[in-house]
Amino acid sequence: MMFLRLPASTLMVLTVALLAACSSGTTRIDDGTNPGVTQPPPPTVPTGPLKAGDIMRILSGNSFRYTRGSRTGTTTFGSDGTFTYQEAGKGEGTGIWQASDGSLCEAFNPTSFLPRGTRTECSPFKQTEQGSYSAGSAVFEAM
Amino acid sequence: MPGPDLTRRHFIGGALASCVLPATSLMSTEAWADQDPDDPFQLPPFDEKKLPKDFRRAVVPYPTRHWPGTVIINTGARQLFVVLEGQQAMRFGCAVGRDGFRWAGLADVGRKVMWPRWTPPKDMIERSPEKAKWKNGMPGGPDNPLGARALYLFQNGNDTLYRIHGTTEPMSIGKNASSGCIRMLNQDVIELYRRAPVGTRVVVMAEGI
């Protein structure tokens, strides 16, 4: 049945692609000593939403320190779509994750300190300027 | 000890039953076995043996770390699994989105409806103007394309507009045939409806997108 509308993430990708087409190219820096020489731009974080495959490559099989508001801990994203975590002062738990273009979806399974688990929450997934990653209120730093 | 009191009424009743039962058995027994007694509509009969074996309901080995009860849709294989205890799953065939209509992600079952009403979205009416007659909704029933049951998929507490639902086109199971929804045989979606409470996690795998 038809229930699909063009997803916002797709529109964002298309928009970013159009913008990127207008702004691509290296930054020309003229320092006056060697006119005409093009220097590469400083490394920057990727702009625009990451593709699902990029997010999977970043997370799958890897462990991170995380902060979620005042909560901190460590987490490992399994390649099977599950994750485990150990939350400081609370204990350990599990959940499921899935990447889609531009976003990370997570749901926490019930555990003693989270008796009902959580519903599925999907948040924009981005790389921060510090080289870590953010998804909603969560920040992931590679271990 | 008195024997059974056979009367003319018993005899006629038995004779009628002997005529009726063979006729019923010509229909798919699977379909009738899956029918709820209080279901307001009878399921159109369908013999699932018409489908390739991989798309028929079966309990299969399924090593996974997902919790029992999780629904996992393998888009590439057009199969839906309900994770069971003991590294097993109940497998069902399904139809998934056509090229350009498939999706992947996590969702929760946010709502469940028997014989759901169907309202084609505007863009579907634009593509298929003949559906405009249902712009205010088509009542649930055997002719409704959502079939016998629908499980509404939610993310972040909001309706994604994707559903897992039954069908009026059972031979589309196992194909990339839908506009993004997950389509199942009516008798299978009834079984899923029983097994998946509101809040059930649904994983739509990215393979085959």
Coordinates of C-alpha atoms in Angstrom, one line a residue:
Chain A
M1 CA 0.0 0.0 0.0
M2 CA 1.2 3.5 -0.6
F3 CA 2.1 5.3 2.6
L4 CA 5.4 6.5 1.6
R5 CA 6.2 10.2 1.2
L6 CA 9.5 11.4 0.1
P7 CA 11.4 11.2 3.4
A8 CA 12.8 14.4 4.8
S9 CA 16.2 12.8 4.9
T10 CA 16.1 12.2 1.2
L11 CA 15.1 15.8 0.6
M12 CA 18.0 16.9 2.9
V13 CA 20.4 14.7 0.9
L14 CA 19.1 16.2 -2.4
T15 CA 19.3 19.7 -1.0
V16 CA 22.8 19.1 0.3
A17 CA 23.8 17.5 -3.0
L18 CA 22.6 20.6 -4.8
L19 CA 24.3 22.9 -2.4
A20 CA 27.4 20.8 -2.6
A21 CA 27.4 21.1 -6.3
C22 CA 27.4 24.9 -6.0
S23 CA 30.1 25.0 -3.4
S24 CA 32.5 22.2 -4.3
G25 CA 36.1 22.7 -5.0
T26 CA 39.1 23.5 -3.0
T27 CA 39.6 26.8 -1.1
R28 CA 42.0 29.1 -2.9
I29 CA 44.4 30.7 -0.4
D30 CA 46.5 33.5 -1.9
D31 CA 49.2 34.3 0.6
G32 CA 51.0 36.6 -1.8
T33 CA 54.2 34.6 -1.9
N34 CA 53.2 32.0 -4.4
P35 CA 50.2 33.3 -6.3
G36 CA 48.2 30.7 -8.2
V37 CA 49.1 27.8 -5.8
T38 CA 46.1 26.1 -4.4
Q39 CA 46.4 24.7 -1.0
P40 CA 44.1 22.1 0.4
P41 CA 41.6 23.2 2.8
P42 CA 41.9 22.3 6.5
P43 CA 40.3 19.0 7.4
T44 CA 36.6 19.5 8.2
V45 CA 33.9 17.3 9.5
P46 CA 31.5 16.0 6.8
T47 CA 28.6 18.3 6.2
G48 CA 25.2 17.1 5.6
P49 CA 23.7 13.9 6.8
L50 CA 25.7 10.7 6.8
K51 CA 24.4 7.8 4.7
A52 CA 23.2 4.7 6.5
G53 CA 26.2 2.8 5.3
D54 CA 28.6 5.4 6.7
I55 CA 26.9 5.3 10.1
M56 CA 27.0 1.5 10.1
R57 CA 30.7 1.5 9.3
I58 CA 31.3 4.0 12.2
L59 CA 29.3 2.1 14.8
S60 CA 29.2 -1.6 13.9
G61 CA 31.6 -3.7 15.9
N62 CA 33.0 -0.6 17.8
S63 CA 32.9 0.6 21.3
F64 CA 32.3 4.1 22.5
R65 CA 32.1 6.2 25.7
Y66 CA 28.8 7.9 25.8
T67 CA 27.0 10.7 27.6
R68 CA 23.3 11.0 27.4
G69 CA 22.5 14.1 29.4
S70 CA 23.8 13.3 32.9
R71 CA 24.2 9.6 32.2
T72 CA 27.6 8.2 31.1
G73 CA 28.9 4.8 30.2
T74 CA 30.3 2.6 27.5
T75 CA 28.5 0.9 24.7
T76 CA 29.4 -1.5 21.9
F77 CA 27.3 -1.7 18.8
G78 CA 27.1 -5.2 17.4
S79 CA 27.0 -5.9 13.7
D80 CA 23.7 -7.9 14.3
G81 CA 21.8 -4.7 15.2
T82 CA 22.0 -5.1 18.9
F83 CA 24.1 -3.2 21.4
T84 CA 25.3 -3.7 24.9
Y85 CA 26.1 -0.9 27.4
Q86 CA 27.4 -0.4 30.9
E87 CA 26.0 2.7 32.5
A88 CA 28.0 4.3 35.3
G89 CA 26.4 3.8 38.7
K90 CA 23.5 1.8 37.2
G91 CA 24.6 -1.5 35.5
E92 CA 24.5 -3.1 32.2
G93 CA 21.8 -3.4 29.5
T94 CA 21.1 -4.2 25.9
G95 CA 19.2 -2.7 23.1
I96 CA 18.8 -2.6 19.4
W97 CA 20.0 -0.1 16.8
Q98 CA 19.6 0.6 13.2
A99 CA 21.1 3.3 11.0
S100 CA 19.2 5.0 8.2
D101 CA 20.4 7.9 6.1
G102 CA 21.1 10.7 8.5
S103 CA 19.8 9.1 11.6
L104 CA 20.4 6.5 14.2
C105 CA 17.5 4.6 15.7
E106 CA 17.8 3.0 19.1
A107 CA 15.6 1.2 21.6
F108 CA 16.7 0.0 25.0
N109 CA 15.5 -3.3 26.3
P110 CA 14.1 -3.5 29.8
T111 CA 16.6 -3.9 32.6
S112 CA 16.5 -3.5 36.3
F113 CA 17.2 0.2 36.2
L114 CA 15.0 0.7 33.1
P115 CA 12.1 -1.7 33.8
R116 CA 10.1 -0.8 30.7
G117 CA 12.9 -0.2 28.3
T118 CA 12.4 2.6 25.8
R119 CA 10.4 3.0 22.7
T120 CA 12.2 3.4 19.4
E121 CA 13.8 6.8 19.1
C122 CA 15.5 8.0 15.9
S123 CA 17.7 11.0 16.0
P124 CA 19.9 12.8 13.5
F125 CA 23.4 11.3 13.6
K126 CA 26.3 13.7 13.1
Q127 CA 30.0 13.9 13.5
T128 CA 31.0 16.7 15.8
E129 CA 33.9 19.1 15.3
Q130 CA 35.7 17.3 18.1
G131 CA 35.6 14.1 16.1
S132 CA 33.0 12.4 18.2
Y133 CA 29.5 11.6 17.1
S134 CA 26.1 12.8 18.3
A135 CA 22.6 11.4 18.1
G136 CA 20.0 13.4 19.8
S137 CA 21.2 14.0 23.4
A138 CA 23.8 11.2 23.1
V139 CA 27.4 11.9 22.3
F140 CA 29.6 8.9 21.4
E141 CA 33.4 9.1 21.7
A142 CA 35.4 6.3 20.2
M143 CA 37.3 4.2 22.7
Chain B
M1 CA -28.9 -48.6 29.9
P2 CA -30.8 -46.6 27.2
G3 CA -29.0 -46.1 23.9
P4 CA -28.7 -42.8 22.1
D5 CA -32.0 -41.3 21.3
L6 CA -31.8 -41.0 17.5
T7 CA -34.5 -39.0 16.0
R8 CA -35.4 -37.9 12.5
R9 CA -33.9 -34.5 13.4
H10 CA -30.6 -36.0 14.3
F11 CA -30.6 -38.0 11.1
I12 CA -31.3 -35.0 8.9
G13 CA -28.8 -32.9 10.8
G14 CA -26.1 -35.6 10.4
A15 CA -26.9 -35.9 6.7
L16 CA -26.6 -32.2 6.2
A17 CA -23.3 -32.1 8.1
S18 CA -22.0 -34.9 5.9
C19 CA -22.8 -32.8 2.9
V20 CA -21.5 -29.5 4.3
L21 CA -18.2 -30.7 5.7
P22 CA -16.6 -32.0 2.5
A23 CA -17.5 -28.6 0.8
T24 CA -15.7 -26.7 3.7
S25 CA -12.7 -29.0 3.5
L26 CA -12.3 -28.0 -0.2
M27 CA -11.2 -24.6 1.1
S28 CA -7.9 -24.1 2.6
T29 CA -7.9 -25.7 6.1
E30 CA -5.1 -23.4 7.1
A31 CA -7.2 -20.4 6.5
W32 CA -10.0 -21.6 8.6
A33 CA -7.8 -22.8 11.4
D34 CA -6.5 -19.2 11.7
Q35 CA -9.9 -17.6 11.8
D36 CA -10.9 -16.1 15.1
P37 CA -14.3 -17.2 16.2
D38 CA -15.5 -13.6 16.7
D39 CA -14.0 -12.4 13.5
P40 CA -16.7 -10.3 11.7
F41 CA -15.6 -11.5 8.3
Q42 CA -14.6 -14.8 6.9
L43 CA -11.2 -15.0 5.4
P44 CA -11.1 -15.6 1.7
P45 CA -9.7 -19.1 1.3
F46 CA -6.1 -19.4 0.1
D47 CA -3.9 -22.4 -0.1
E48 CA -0.5 -21.3 1.0
K49 CA 1.0 -24.3 -0.8
K50 CA 0.6 -22.1 -3.9
L51 CA 3.6 -20.1 -2.5
P52 CA 7.2 -21.2 -2.7
K53 CA 8.2 -23.1 0.5
D54 CA 10.4 -20.2 1.7
F55 CA 7.4 -18.0 2.0
R56 CA 5.2 -20.4 4.0
R57 CA 4.9 -20.1 7.7
A58 CA 7.4 -22.3 9.6
V59 CA 9.3 -22.4 12.8
V60 CA 13.0 -22.2 11.8
P61 CA 16.4 -22.1 13.6
Y62 CA 17.2 -18.4 14.1
P63 CA 20.4 -17.7 16.1
T64 CA 20.1 -14.1 17.3
R65 CA 20.7 -11.8 20.2
H66 CA 17.4 -10.1 19.6
W67 CA 14.9 -10.5 22.3
P68 CA 12.1 -13.1 21.9
G69 CA 9.0 -11.3 20.5
T70 CA 11.0 -9.0 18.3
V71 CA 9.7 -8.8 14.7
I72 CA 12.5 -8.8 12.1
I73 CA 11.8 -8.2 8.5
N74 CA 14.5 -9.4 6.0
T75 CA 13.6 -7.1 3.1
G76 CA 16.0 -8.8 0.7
A77 CA 14.6 -12.3 1.4
R78 CA 10.9 -11.0 1.7
Q79 CA 10.6 -12.9 5.0
L80 CA 9.3 -11.7 8.4
F81 CA 10.5 -13.4 11.6
V82 CA 9.1 -13.4 15.0
V83 CA 11.9 -14.3 17.4
L84 CA 11.0 -17.2 19.7
E85 CA 12.8 -18.6 22.7
G86 CA 15.6 -21.1 22.1
Q87 CA 17.3 -19.5 19.1
Q88 CA 14.3 -20.1 16.9
A89 CA 11.9 -17.9 15.0
M90 CA 8.5 -18.2 13.3
R91 CA 9.0 -17.3 9.7
F92 CA 6.4 -15.8 7.4
G93 CA 6.6 -14.8 3.8
C94 CA 5.8 -11.2 3.1
A95 CA 5.8 -8.6 0.3
V96 CA 7.9 -5.5 0.6
G97 CA 8.2 -2.2 -1.3
R98 CA 8.8 -2.0 -5.0
D99 CA 12.1 -0.4 -6.2
G100 CA 12.3 3.1 -4.7
F101 CA 9.7 2.3 -2.1
R102 CA 11.6 0.0 0.3
W103 CA 12.9 1.3 3.6
A104 CA 14.8 0.1 6.7
G105 CA 14.8 1.1 10.3
L106 CA 13.5 0.4 13.7
A107 CA 9.9 0.9 14.7
D108 CA 7.5 -0.1 17.4
V109 CA 4.0 -1.5 16.9
G110 CA 2.0 1.6 18.0
R111 CA -1.5 0.4 17.1
K112 CA -3.3 -2.7 16.0
V113 CA -6.5 -2.9 14.1
M114 CA -8.8 -5.7 12.9
W115 CA -10.1 -5.4 9.4
P116 CA -8.7 -1.8 9.1
R117 CA -10.1 1.0 7.2
W118 CA -7.9 2.1 4.3
T119 CA -7.5 5.6 3.1
P120 CA -5.2 6.0 0.1
P121 CA -2.8 8.9 0.6
K122 CA -2.9 11.8 -1.8
D123 CA 0.2 10.8 -3.8
M124 CA -1.2 7.4 -4.4
I125 CA -4.4 8.9 -5.7
E126 CA -2.3 11.0 -8.0
R127 CA -0.6 7.9 -9.4
S128 CA -3.8 5.9 -9.5
P129 CA -6.8 8.2 -9.9
E130 CA -9.2 5.3 -9.8
K131 CA -8.5 5.2 -6.1
A132 CA -10.0 8.6 -5.6
K133 CA -13.3 7.1 -4.7
W134 CA -11.8 5.9 -1.5
K135 CA -10.3 9.3 -0.6
N136 CA -12.5 9.4 2.5
G137 CA -11.7 5.8 3.4
M138 CA -12.6 2.3 2.4
P139 CA -14.3 0.3 5.1
G140 CA -12.5 -2.7 6.4
G141 CA -13.5 -6.1 4.9
P142 CA -12.4 -8.8 2.6
D143 CA -12.1 -6.4 -0.4
N144 CA -10.0 -3.9 1.5
P145 CA -6.4 -4.0 0.4
L146 CA -5.1 -3.9 4.0
G147 CA -6.7 -7.3 4.6
A148 CA -7.7 -8.8 7.9
R149 CA -5.3 -7.0 10.3
A150 CA -2.9 -4.1 10.4
L151 CA -0.1 -3.3 12.8
Y152 CA 0.8 0.4 12.6
L153 CA 4.5 1.2 12.9
F154 CA 5.7 4.1 15.0
Q155 CA 9.0 5.9 15.5
N156 CA 9.6 8.4 18.2
G157 CA 6.0 7.9 19.2
N158 CA 4.7 9.0 15.8
D159 CA 3.0 7.1 13.1
T160 CA 5.5 6.3 10.3
L161 CA 2.6 5.6 7.9
Y162 CA 4.1 2.2 7.3
R163 CA 2.1 -0.8 8.3
I164 CA 2.3 -4.5 8.5
H165 CA -1.0 -5.7 7.0
G166 CA -2.9 -8.4 5.2
T167 CA -3.7 -8.5 1.6
T168 CA -6.2 -9.2 -1.1
E169 CA -3.4 -10.3 -3.4
P170 CA -1.9 -13.4 -1.7
M171 CA 0.2 -14.3 -4.8
S172 CA 2.1 -11.0 -4.3
I173 CA 3.8 -12.5 -1.2
G174 CA 7.5 -13.0 -1.8
K175 CA 7.6 -10.1 -4.2
N176 CA 8.7 -6.5 -4.2
A177 CA 5.1 -5.4 -4.7
S178 CA 4.0 -2.8 -2.2
S179 CA 4.5 0.9 -1.7
G180 CA 6.6 0.4 1.4
C181 CA 4.3 -1.5 3.7
I182 CA 4.9 -5.0 4.7
R183 CA 2.2 -7.3 3.3
M184 CA 1.4 -10.7 4.6
L185 CA -1.2 -13.4 3.9
N186 CA -4.3 -12.7 5.9
Q187 CA -4.0 -15.9 8.0
D188 CA -0.3 -15.0 8.7
V189 CA -1.0 -11.4 9.7
I190 CA -3.7 -12.7 12.1
E191 CA -1.1 -14.9 13.7
L192 CA 1.3 -12.0 14.0
Y193 CA -1.5 -9.8 15.4
R194 CA -1.9 -12.4 18.2
R195 CA 1.8 -12.6 18.9
A196 CA 2.8 -9.0 18.7
P197 CA 1.4 -6.7 21.4
V198 CA 1.5 -2.9 21.1
G199 CA 5.1 -1.9 21.9
T200 CA 6.7 -4.8 20.0
R201 CA 10.0 -3.9 18.4
V202 CA 10.1 -4.1 14.6
V203 CA 13.4 -4.3 12.8
V204 CA 13.3 -3.7 9.1
M205 CA 16.7 -4.8 7.9
A206 CA 18.6 -2.7 5.3
E207 CA 19.6 -5.5 3.0
G208 CA 17.8 -5.4 -0.3
I209 CA 17.0 -1.7 -0.1

